[in-house]
C-alpha cells in the first residue's frame, strides 16, 4: 500500500510538472511571437494619411474642405443611406505598389478614379439582403498620381458608422504587416487560441476513446478554435 501511494504521488507530481512546463512554454512562445511581430516595425510603417481636403456629400448636403479625423455626420446614418467622398490623390509617392487602404463597417463600397469604377464590394450581398460585414479594403492606385478619387459608401445596416475611418496610402507589400503590428496583442492571442484549440481537439480525440467522460475537452478545444478564427477574420488577419 505504501509503495502504491508513492507511485501515485510520483505520477501526479510528474503530471503537474508537465502541466507547468507546458504553460511556461506557451507563455514563452507568445512573448517571442510578440517580439518577432514588432521587429523592424518602422521600416514598413510608411504611409500617407489622406485626412484633409475632402468633399463629403450626405443627405443632399455638401461639406467642403473636410478633415476626416474631426468630422462627424450631423445625423444618424440608416440602411440605404449613401455617403460620397471626393478628393485628389497625391501626384507622387515613395511606394512601389501604392494602394488606398480604408476600413468600412456594414457598408457597400465603390471606388472611382477619374470617373471609372476600379473597385467594388458588397453590392450583390446587399441586394440579396445578406450580411455585408466589416473589413479593410485595399484599392490599387498604381499610376494614378494626381487623379481625382470618389468613394461611395452605402449603409447596409442601421447606424453602422457615425464618421469615416482613416483613409491612407501605403505600399501593398506592407498592408498585412501594418495590420499585425497595429494589433500585435490580438494577433498573438488569435494564434494562441487557434493552436490551443487544434492541440486540445487532437489530444482529446484520443483520450475520449478511453475515457468518454472527458469529452468536454473536445468542445473546449473547438470553442477556442472558433473564437481564434472568428477574431482573426474580424480583424482582417484571415
PDB file of C-alpha atoms in Angstrom, residues 5 30 99 180 222:
ATOM      1  CA  UNK A   5       0.906   5.552  -2.717  1.00  0.00           C
ATOM      2  CA  UNK A  30       3.691  34.047 -27.035  1.00  0.00           C
ATOM      3  CA  UNK A  99      -2.775  51.116 -52.570  1.00  0.00           C
ATOM      4  CA  UNK A 180      -0.349  42.811 -37.497  1.00  0.00           C
ATOM      5  CA  UNK A 222     -13.499  23.629 -30.544  1.00  0.00           C
TER       6      UNK A 222
END
